[in-house]
Amino acid sequence: MCGIVGYVGSKKACGILIEGLKRLEYRGYDSAGICVYHDGKLCIVKSPGRIAAVEKKIAGNVGIAAGTIGIAHTRWATHGEPNEANAHPHCDNAGTLALVHNGIIENYATLKQFLIAKGHVFRSETDTEVLSQLIGRFYNDGMRVLEDAVRAALTEVSGTYGIAVMSLREPDKLVVARKGSPLIVGVGSGEYIVASDASAIIEHTANVVYLNDNEMAVITRDGMRTMTLDNVPVTKEVQQIEWSLEQIAKGGYEHFMLKEIFEQPEAVRTCLRGRLDLRDMRVLLGGLEGVTRELVKTRKVILTACGTAWHAGLVGEYLFEDLARIPAEVEYASEFRYRNPIVEEGTTVIAISQSGETADTLAALREAREKGAMALGIVNVVGSTIARETDAGVYLHAGPEIGVASTKAFTCQLAVETLIALMLGRRRFMSQSMMEQYITGLAEIPDKIAQVLQQAEEIRKITEEFVRFDNWLFLGRGYNYPVALEGALKLKEISYIHAEGLPAAEMKHGPIALIHEGMPVVFIAPRCATYDKIIGNIEEVRARKGRIIAVATEGDEDIRRYCDRVIYVPDCLVPLQPMLTVIPLQLMAYYAALARGCNVDKPRNLAKSVTVE
Ligand code: G6P
């Protein structure tokens, strides 16, 4: 989704801004632009398409090459198609200021009408230009200080924003503000780098200030002032980014997605580190210490999330009911926030999010808190908005996830949910011997994931046999039903093959009509209580000449009789199976995308972090 970078310091801004934009590329975008101040001018270059197109256009632009203050943006179209006019930065009519914006200005139509009536001429179809024109109106109409004009304009808008603004009249100053869209300020020596995401900053400094909603900052080479949008000064703490540059580079892999699939043993190991106490056979979750008492008494858990994180939430529903015996429900964040949900006393809401910035998940969380629920977060990005707005939580520690198709965050989300469910289960009813089985089982998961990954080449071959088919089904039961959903989502996202995931028994209530000769049907069928039932479902597909790929438990030779291809995963306790059974499906999606010539790191229409609703 849209990305912001800004720079003020003594170095040439251009290279820093362009490199920063490249680091944000993974979020998804369809146009880009840059503005650098030099010699009395705001030099602006924009282009639809890749950042390389902007780079090509700025070659030879003396102003852009020379300036030491600037802003840049990658746009993911919401209002108006991805063309040059709609790309950011946007200016006011007088060309006094330039602005980049993430988020959506909801009342832009009304404001636009007002501005047109006052003589403003619009050059784009965007909601953002309305904001730049409005700031310009205040700035050129009596207000001489940029931050005053920004503040005045922001009180008129509703919606979400992360913005960076610069001006001709005050060419040493960047003004940034946020409400609902992340904004971070990297603090270097005599320089500042503003970005919507830490990955654009880490190359320059690990010292950062996270702005909260309704806060703004006025930044010059000499320092930074932070205040609320109502102009009340706030003192911000400089924090450390935990991730290194190396962690966000591809490290020899062809794509981020493949790298992250292969990082899963280490990611889950790190996620469990210090939390699984193998000596005393217990779970330690420092992030929940302050709320454990209340949590043990919770009457209901609502897990809320979007996309892959929602699938993790669905596994969580099974885990909390099964291991902790707490009634649990998973809710799409986008539905939950709007349907006036009943949140009874004693409810705990758990927001699951890799980025910690997903707009719907954040809104669902706020809705739940508003209604009195205790709010927990299962989040990867440290210091992200969701992490900061929860009462307590558990970080994934999965390392930066750059691939648009989420992989390692998913397995780590499952690991964290299991830890929480076990901790609560033990305090509520679970015997120590049962706890020990789970703790031992969980500790073995990283090595078992590594075993599954060793079959990557075999999985590639199997995928290539079936890749010409345009419709696939993924079927699973119990804990592996969410895995079926996730397998189908992964395939859709990056290979554009149509796929549906279903609880296996539901197939006969409709989707069975789709099955025809040769259609690939993936069964997630490890050994579990419903194993015989799923064999029955496999038979039903076979009878209709569908072709079957099964993910089964190592040693299950019998299943070969019913299936065309079998991919084995090591045996483990049933509630832990999703962390293993999802791995072959991630690899299948990856190899299918490669075989179909799709751009895995930049899947069409998708954004890594969806910060608009
Ligand atoms: C986007 C991504 C998905 C992700 C979802 C939720 O749609 O493409 O991969 O699962 O957002 O993101 P979150 O950061 O909240 O986990």
XYZ file of C-alpha atoms and ligand atoms in Angstrom:
629
model
C 0.000 0.000 0.000
C 1.139 3.633 -0.293
C 4.569 4.476 1.096
C 6.083 7.734 2.339
C 9.723 8.734 2.624
C 11.042 12.161 3.597
C 14.532 13.499 4.244
C 16.067 16.601 5.753
C 19.787 16.825 6.462
C 23.065 17.681 4.833
C 23.235 14.819 2.319
C 21.723 14.828 -1.145
C 18.112 13.859 -0.569
C 17.402 12.186 -3.903
C 19.349 8.935 -3.440
C 18.024 8.489 0.095
C 14.437 9.063 -1.017
C 14.635 6.710 -4.009
C 16.361 3.980 -1.989
C 13.716 4.419 0.699
C 10.933 4.032 -1.845
C 12.557 0.840 -3.096
C 12.554 -0.547 0.412
C 8.818 0.133 0.543
C 8.149 -1.463 -2.850
C 7.098 -4.718 -1.237
C 4.010 -3.033 0.154
C 2.578 -2.817 -3.356
C 2.147 0.342 -5.478
C 1.294 1.445 -8.971
C 2.917 4.887 -9.336
C 5.582 6.952 -7.623
C 6.888 10.486 -7.281
C 9.467 12.709 -5.623
C 9.841 16.381 -4.670
C 13.173 17.975 -3.744
C 13.698 21.631 -2.867
C 16.582 23.377 -4.555
C 17.430 26.944 -5.313
C 14.015 28.467 -4.733
C 12.101 25.688 -6.486
C 10.127 22.582 -5.562
C 11.368 20.132 -8.205
C 8.746 17.435 -8.710
C 8.888 14.303 -10.857
C 6.149 11.644 -10.957
C 5.330 8.636 -13.045
C 2.912 5.718 -13.232
C 4.512 2.288 -12.977
C 7.703 1.344 -11.246
C 10.131 3.507 -9.287
C 12.614 2.903 -12.113
C 10.369 5.060 -14.321
C 10.781 7.961 -11.878
C 14.523 7.369 -11.736
C 14.702 7.543 -15.510
C 12.809 10.825 -15.539
C 14.971 12.487 -12.893
C 18.237 11.675 -14.641
C 19.772 15.038 -15.493
C 17.420 17.031 -13.234
C 19.924 19.285 -11.496
C 17.541 20.501 -8.806
C 16.481 17.031 -7.722
C 20.083 15.836 -7.698
C 21.334 18.772 -5.608
C 18.693 19.347 -2.917
C 19.075 18.201 0.683
C 15.408 18.161 1.690
C 12.599 16.278 0.002
C 9.639 13.932 0.125
C 8.727 10.908 -1.971
C 5.838 8.496 -2.316
C 4.669 5.212 -3.773
C 0.940 5.286 -4.502
C -1.526 2.423 -4.480
C -4.530 3.808 -6.315
C -7.758 4.421 -4.385
C -9.213 7.618 -5.884
C -8.372 7.881 -9.579
C -6.345 5.609 -11.812
C -2.586 5.216 -11.487
C -1.311 7.945 -13.827
C 1.161 10.799 -13.542
C -1.392 13.420 -12.523
C -2.729 11.293 -9.688
C 0.703 10.286 -8.381
C 2.018 12.152 -5.307
C 3.445 14.644 -4.358
C 0.522 17.039 -4.823
C 0.754 20.827 -4.649
C -1.536 23.733 -3.896
C -2.594 26.029 -6.740
C 0.154 28.544 -6.091
C 2.779 25.791 -6.120
C 3.951 26.895 -2.668
C 3.900 23.505 -1.046
C 4.095 19.805 -1.828
C 2.505 16.962 0.079
C 2.542 13.148 0.145
C -0.256 11.255 1.816
C -1.182 7.721 2.861
C -4.775 7.009 3.825
C -8.119 8.323 2.637
C -9.718 11.754 3.052
C -13.342 10.720 3.436
C -14.957 14.149 3.069
C -12.835 15.066 0.063
C -15.833 15.542 -2.263
C -17.414 18.239 -0.088
C -14.103 19.976 0.475
C -13.332 19.839 -3.238
C -16.626 21.515 -4.097
C -15.894 24.240 -1.576
C -12.387 24.789 -2.960
C -13.559 24.835 -6.571
C -16.133 27.466 -5.602
C -13.241 29.517 -4.185
C -11.386 29.290 -7.488
C -9.044 26.351 -6.897
C -8.227 24.351 -9.996
C -7.629 20.635 -9.560
C -5.125 18.714 -11.625
C -5.856 15.221 -10.307
C -8.774 13.061 -9.246
C -7.262 12.286 -5.863
C -8.532 12.938 -2.384
C -4.950 13.921 -1.511
C -4.901 16.966 -3.760
C -7.881 18.294 -1.822
C -5.731 18.253 1.301
C -2.762 19.943 -0.385
C -5.042 22.657 -1.795
C -6.708 23.149 1.564
C -3.384 23.527 3.373
C -2.310 25.924 0.616
C -5.460 27.959 1.114
C -4.693 28.512 4.796
C -0.988 29.011 4.115
C -1.454 31.641 1.460
C -4.331 33.308 3.192
C -2.850 34.754 6.318
C -1.080 31.830 7.958
C 2.623 32.263 7.518
C 3.820 29.142 9.319
C 3.500 25.799 7.565
C 2.584 23.736 10.640
C -0.227 26.177 11.482
C -1.694 25.786 8.007
C -1.353 21.996 8.154
C -3.062 21.930 11.540
C -5.867 24.180 10.358
C -6.494 22.001 7.304
C -6.404 18.771 9.250
C -9.147 19.956 11.575
C -11.373 20.187 8.492
C -10.776 16.682 7.167
C -12.207 13.366 8.241
C -10.586 10.094 7.335
C -7.110 8.700 7.772
C -3.735 10.124 6.969
C -0.014 9.924 7.311
C 1.376 13.024 5.605
C 4.651 14.809 4.928
C 4.552 18.399 3.706
C 7.251 20.824 2.538
C 7.150 24.400 1.377
C 8.989 26.899 -0.798
C 8.677 29.616 1.784
C 10.187 27.551 4.604
C 12.564 25.350 2.674
C 14.340 23.894 5.717
C 11.253 22.326 7.207
C 9.244 19.111 6.926
C 5.874 18.906 8.637
C 4.499 15.431 9.239
C 1.283 14.260 10.872
C -0.634 11.065 11.362
C -4.068 9.717 12.071
C -4.688 6.085 11.237
C -1.671 5.705 8.921
C 1.741 4.896 10.342
C 4.545 7.443 10.375
C 7.994 7.012 11.866
C 10.815 9.533 12.162
C 14.377 8.202 11.998
C 16.732 10.356 14.066
C 20.267 10.590 12.628
C 22.977 13.083 13.469
C 21.940 16.348 11.887
C 19.466 14.528 9.697
C 16.008 13.002 9.880
C 14.378 10.356 7.687
C 10.628 10.143 7.772
C 8.888 6.987 6.557
C 5.673 5.080 6.754
C 7.609 1.902 7.487
C 10.849 1.215 9.349
C 12.388 -0.648 6.414
C 13.032 2.674 4.643
C 14.878 4.021 7.683
C 16.971 1.149 8.998
C 19.793 1.687 6.499
C 20.435 5.108 8.014
C 19.635 4.787 11.685
C 18.064 2.446 14.219
C 16.904 5.391 16.370
C 13.290 6.193 15.712
C 10.354 8.118 17.071
C 6.932 6.577 16.488
C 4.237 9.182 16.064
C 0.869 8.321 17.571
C -2.463 9.097 15.995
C -3.330 12.789 16.211
C 0.277 13.813 16.572
C 2.489 15.865 14.312
C 6.167 16.784 14.077
C 7.979 19.799 12.730
C 11.417 18.757 11.561
C 14.421 20.854 10.552
C 18.137 20.083 10.389
C 18.454 21.564 13.877
C 15.894 19.425 15.589
C 12.390 18.098 15.833
C 9.375 19.341 17.760
C 6.450 17.023 18.395
C 2.952 18.051 19.387
C -0.654 16.935 19.201
C -2.845 18.141 16.394
C -4.252 20.590 18.952
C -0.768 22.033 19.366
C -0.043 20.636 22.805
C 3.690 19.782 22.936
C 4.477 16.086 23.493
C 7.793 14.596 24.473
C 8.569 11.500 22.452
C 10.957 8.755 23.405
C 13.593 7.720 20.870
C 13.251 3.954 20.414
C 15.368 1.322 18.684
C 14.361 -0.627 15.567
C 15.129 -4.267 16.228
C 15.587 -5.402 12.633
C 18.810 -5.267 10.673
C 19.283 -4.370 7.037
C 20.494 -7.889 6.355
C 17.214 -9.281 7.603
C 15.271 -7.347 5.015
C 17.548 -8.222 2.104
C 16.877 -11.335 0.026
C 19.902 -13.219 1.320
C 20.533 -15.209 -1.846
C 16.937 -16.303 -2.441
C 15.218 -15.474 -5.688
C 12.193 -13.981 -3.951
C 11.335 -12.690 -0.494
C 8.502 -15.182 -0.294
C 10.828 -18.158 -0.785
C 13.308 -16.718 1.696
C 10.564 -16.294 4.272
C 9.167 -19.798 3.679
C 12.642 -21.167 4.358
C 13.121 -18.924 7.375
C 10.223 -20.594 9.160
C 12.197 -23.061 11.289
C 14.293 -20.184 12.635
C 11.361 -17.794 12.879
C 9.286 -20.229 14.939
C 12.326 -21.110 17.040
C 12.887 -17.418 17.814
C 9.196 -16.969 18.484
C 9.261 -19.790 21.057
C 12.591 -18.779 22.588
C 12.324 -17.870 26.242
C 8.637 -18.678 26.177
C 8.818 -22.457 26.290
C 10.437 -23.419 29.551
C 11.585 -26.987 28.949
C 13.061 -27.357 32.403
C 9.931 -26.587 34.400
C 7.678 -27.517 31.473
C 5.690 -24.322 31.440
C 4.890 -21.391 29.204
C 6.244 -17.936 30.047
C 4.700 -14.970 28.280
C 6.188 -11.751 29.626
C 3.920 -9.628 27.441
C 0.830 -11.019 29.188
C 2.119 -10.985 32.759
C 0.111 -7.943 33.786
C -3.168 -9.366 32.516
C -2.830 -13.105 33.161
C -5.174 -13.142 36.142
C -7.921 -11.426 34.236
C -7.253 -13.520 31.160
C -7.607 -16.814 33.038
C -11.102 -15.704 34.062
C -12.087 -14.575 30.599
C -15.451 -15.911 29.492
C -14.987 -15.585 25.789
C -12.205 -14.913 23.318
C -12.875 -13.081 20.071
C -10.061 -13.293 17.549
C -10.177 -10.625 14.895
C -7.981 -10.167 11.833
C -7.858 -10.009 8.028
C -6.484 -12.282 5.316
C -3.909 -14.819 6.377
C -4.014 -13.535 9.936
C -7.749 -14.343 9.941
C -6.908 -17.925 8.992
C -4.514 -18.009 11.927
C -7.413 -16.712 14.016
C -9.572 -19.599 12.844
C -6.934 -22.057 14.047
C -6.936 -20.006 17.257
C -10.651 -20.617 17.672
C -9.960 -24.372 17.731
C -6.927 -23.954 20.005
C -8.653 -21.815 22.631
C -11.661 -24.089 22.848
C -9.681 -27.307 22.714
C -6.659 -26.513 24.885
C -7.971 -23.763 27.163
C -11.688 -24.660 27.165
C -12.638 -21.037 26.605
C -15.456 -20.286 24.134
C -13.807 -18.634 21.133
C -14.917 -17.013 17.920
C -13.038 -15.650 14.979
C -14.333 -12.520 13.276
C -13.365 -10.778 10.062
C -12.240 -7.388 11.349
C -14.074 -5.602 8.534
C -17.379 -7.223 9.538
C -16.892 -6.978 13.260
C -16.287 -3.236 13.226
C -19.530 -2.410 11.468
C -22.071 -4.835 12.812
C -22.551 -3.458 16.304
C -21.192 -6.617 17.929
C -22.243 -7.782 21.364
C -19.227 -7.707 23.625
C -20.245 -9.166 26.940
C -18.444 -8.659 30.212
C -15.413 -10.868 30.506
C -14.658 -10.869 26.792
C -11.095 -10.702 25.543
C -10.472 -9.569 22.009
C -7.260 -10.657 20.333
C -6.206 -8.716 17.243
C -3.860 -10.695 15.018
C -1.783 -8.761 12.523
C 1.629 -9.135 10.964
C 2.029 -5.439 10.230
C 0.070 -4.128 13.186
C -1.292 -1.457 10.865
C -4.200 -3.088 9.014
C -6.958 -0.482 9.073
C -9.879 -2.864 9.606
C -8.124 -4.832 12.333
C -7.233 -1.633 14.132
C -10.804 -0.358 13.887
C -12.182 -3.692 15.158
C -9.816 -3.519 18.086
C -10.938 0.003 18.927
C -14.580 -1.024 18.645
C -14.015 -3.909 21.055
C -12.175 -1.737 23.568
C -14.884 0.861 23.333
C -17.341 -1.854 24.306
C -15.280 -2.800 27.340
C -13.313 -5.812 26.158
C -9.766 -6.432 27.203
C -7.668 -6.098 24.065
C -4.630 -8.216 23.288
C -2.420 -8.184 20.235
C -0.546 -10.889 18.368
C 1.608 -8.682 16.205
C 4.916 -8.894 14.370
C 5.958 -5.286 13.889
C 7.239 -3.899 17.178
C 5.879 -0.454 17.978
C 3.125 -0.678 15.347
C -0.211 0.962 16.030
C -2.082 -2.216 16.988
C 0.770 -3.201 19.301
C 0.547 0.169 20.988
C -3.213 0.257 21.292
C -3.664 -3.092 23.005
C -3.685 -3.678 26.758
C -1.052 -6.365 26.388
C 0.205 -8.777 23.784
C 2.736 -11.180 22.407
C 5.076 -10.237 19.581
C 5.806 -12.830 16.913
C 9.524 -12.028 16.634
C 9.348 -13.499 13.134
C 11.678 -10.837 11.702
C 10.546 -8.521 8.914
C 8.093 -10.096 6.504
C 8.483 -8.476 3.087
C 6.776 -11.026 0.787
C 3.238 -9.894 0.054
C 1.962 -13.425 0.566
C 2.311 -13.934 4.297
C 4.107 -17.153 5.305
C 6.362 -17.021 8.330
C 4.054 -14.615 10.134
C 1.294 -17.246 9.800
C 3.281 -20.089 11.389
C 4.465 -17.771 14.146
C 0.894 -16.572 14.748
C -0.069 -20.220 15.238
C 2.868 -20.750 17.606
C 1.860 -17.741 19.725
C -1.801 -18.763 19.855
C -0.734 -22.228 20.984
C 1.437 -20.731 23.718
C -1.398 -18.551 24.998
C -3.939 -21.386 24.860
C -1.552 -23.705 26.724
C -0.772 -21.127 29.382
C -4.469 -20.578 29.991
C -5.315 -24.270 29.700
C -2.797 -25.209 32.357
C -4.169 -22.568 34.728
C -7.729 -23.684 34.105
C -7.871 -27.436 33.779
C -4.960 -29.023 31.926
C -2.891 -31.641 33.742
C 0.850 -31.147 33.984
C 1.483 -34.360 32.049
C -0.665 -33.137 29.175
C 1.108 -29.792 29.312
C 4.433 -31.588 29.074
C 3.345 -33.398 25.942
C 2.429 -30.136 24.288
C 5.555 -28.333 25.376
C 7.748 -31.138 24.060
C 5.716 -31.263 20.868
C 5.920 -27.532 20.329
C 9.678 -27.481 20.900
C 10.061 -30.031 18.088
C 8.086 -28.009 15.557
C 10.985 -25.917 14.123
C 12.984 -29.044 13.209
C 9.895 -30.684 11.775
C 9.205 -27.639 9.587
C 12.801 -27.952 8.349
C 12.099 -31.602 7.432
C 9.080 -30.583 5.357
C 11.169 -27.932 3.596
C 13.647 -30.575 2.528
C 10.984 -31.841 0.142
C 10.795 -28.521 -1.718
C 12.092 -29.987 -4.970
C 9.584 -32.838 -4.878
C 6.782 -30.345 -4.143
C 7.905 -28.218 -7.090
C 7.620 -31.214 -9.436
C 4.187 -32.165 -8.154
C 2.983 -28.571 -8.549
C 4.261 -28.333 -12.114
C 2.283 -31.434 -13.079
C -0.960 -29.708 -12.163
C -0.215 -26.065 -12.795
C -2.078 -25.878 -16.106
C -5.434 -26.305 -14.330
C -7.267 -23.058 -13.608
C -9.436 -24.278 -10.730
C -8.274 -26.034 -7.591
C -9.949 -27.157 -4.380
C -8.308 -27.394 -0.958
C -10.096 -29.542 1.605
C -9.381 -30.215 5.264
C -11.195 -30.959 8.491
C -10.806 -29.766 12.079
C -7.501 -28.012 12.630
C -6.676 -28.490 8.971
C -9.768 -26.741 7.640
C -8.167 -23.295 8.181
C -5.056 -24.687 6.498
C -7.177 -25.531 3.446
C -8.389 -21.929 3.360
C -4.853 -20.650 3.675
C -3.582 -22.993 0.930
C -6.255 -21.716 -1.450
C -5.524 -18.087 -0.562
C -1.781 -18.506 -1.129
C -2.384 -20.046 -4.564
C -4.805 -17.292 -5.605
C -2.662 -14.445 -4.364
C 0.492 -15.121 -6.293
C -0.321 -17.513 -9.144
C -3.807 -16.111 -9.951
C -5.164 -19.659 -10.171
C -8.709 -19.780 -8.870
C -8.838 -21.878 -5.720
C -11.367 -22.540 -3.001
C -10.759 -23.861 0.468
C -13.511 -25.768 2.281
C -14.173 -27.996 5.243
C -13.928 -31.370 3.473
C -17.417 -32.548 4.466
C -19.009 -29.405 3.028
C -17.869 -30.419 -0.434
C -20.887 -32.617 -0.959
C -23.246 -29.746 -0.238
C -22.493 -27.990 -3.497
C -18.857 -27.672 -4.510
C -18.769 -31.343 -5.538
C -20.576 -30.167 -8.675
C -17.322 -28.524 -9.743
C -15.321 -31.712 -9.752
C -14.507 -33.012 -13.186
C -11.872 -35.181 -14.753
C -8.374 -34.061 -13.854
C -9.329 -31.241 -11.484
C -6.654 -30.882 -8.789
C -8.025 -31.368 -5.273
C -5.601 -30.946 -2.392
C -6.555 -32.847 0.763
C -4.886 -31.913 4.016
C -5.176 -35.318 5.594
C -2.719 -36.011 8.403
C -3.585 -38.607 11.015
C -6.291 -37.299 13.363
C -9.701 -38.238 14.745
C -11.433 -37.552 11.437
C -8.869 -39.331 9.271
C -11.306 -42.057 8.165
C -13.900 -39.448 7.295
C -11.483 -37.575 5.113
C -10.557 -40.781 3.306
C -14.284 -41.028 2.560
C -14.166 -37.504 1.089
C -11.126 -38.459 -0.992
C -13.092 -41.424 -2.387
C -15.909 -39.081 -3.372
C -13.528 -36.963 -5.416
C -11.856 -40.008 -6.934
C -15.209 -41.365 -8.051
C -15.617 -38.185 -10.095
C -12.156 -38.459 -11.604
C -10.678 -35.507 -9.752
C -6.919 -35.781 -9.202
C -5.815 -35.881 -5.607
C -2.767 -34.443 -3.923
C -2.675 -35.313 -0.233
C -0.678 -33.852 2.608
C -0.374 -36.817 4.962
C 1.485 -38.040 8.027
C 4.851 -39.652 7.442
C 4.518 -43.419 7.423
C 0.952 -43.373 6.140
C 1.597 -45.572 3.111
C -2.026 -46.594 2.955
C -3.187 -43.204 1.723
C -1.184 -43.645 -1.481
C -3.866 -46.064 -2.666
C -6.388 -43.256 -2.917
C -4.247 -40.378 -4.063
C -2.304 -39.364 -7.151
C 0.457 -37.654 -5.180
C 1.309 -37.576 -1.479
C 3.439 -35.053 0.388
C 4.439 -36.181 3.859
C 4.778 -34.147 7.033
C 6.234 -35.501 10.308
C 3.815 -36.766 12.929
C 2.886 -34.362 15.724
C 0.052 -33.601 18.136
C -3.088 -32.702 16.193
C -3.390 -29.066 17.433
C 0.161 -28.445 16.228
C -0.401 -29.917 12.751
C -1.248 -26.656 10.933
C 2.302 -25.386 11.498
C 3.513 -28.347 9.415
C 0.700 -28.976 6.943
C 0.675 -25.384 5.695
C 4.328 -25.559 4.572
C 3.791 -27.717 1.446
C 0.875 -25.475 0.445
C 3.022 -22.335 0.682
C 5.636 -24.015 -1.498
C 2.999 -25.193 -3.991
C 1.704 -21.630 -4.364
C 5.222 -20.331 -4.841
C 6.164 -22.903 -7.485
C 2.827 -22.506 -9.274
C 3.454 -18.750 -9.545
C 6.956 -19.359 -10.887
C 5.706 -21.904 -13.427
C 3.071 -19.449 -14.598
C 5.588 -16.630 -14.921
C 3.956 -14.474 -12.215
C 5.957 -11.854 -10.343
C 5.998 -13.372 -6.862
C 7.379 -10.322 -5.075
C 4.919 -7.955 -6.742
C 1.615 -9.766 -7.142
C -0.959 -7.806 -9.053
C -3.435 -5.596 -7.167
C -2.191 -6.704 -3.761
C -0.636 -4.704 -0.980
C 1.406 -6.044 1.894
C -0.096 -3.739 4.422
C -3.666 -2.601 3.859
C -3.894 0.671 5.726
C -7.182 1.778 4.172
C -10.504 0.079 4.704
C -3.011 -7.995 3.278
C -1.875 -8.952 2.947
C -2.152 -10.316 3.567
C -2.377 -10.169 5.061
C -3.494 -9.173 5.371
C -3.538 -8.837 6.846
O -4.150 -8.357 2.600
O -1.730 -9.086 1.543
O -1.046 -11.173 3.343
O -2.695 -11.416 5.595
O -3.258 -7.950 4.686
O -2.353 -8.160 7.196
P -1.783 -8.045 8.654
O -0.558 -7.174 8.514
O -2.845 -7.401 9.480
O -1.447 -9.416 9.122
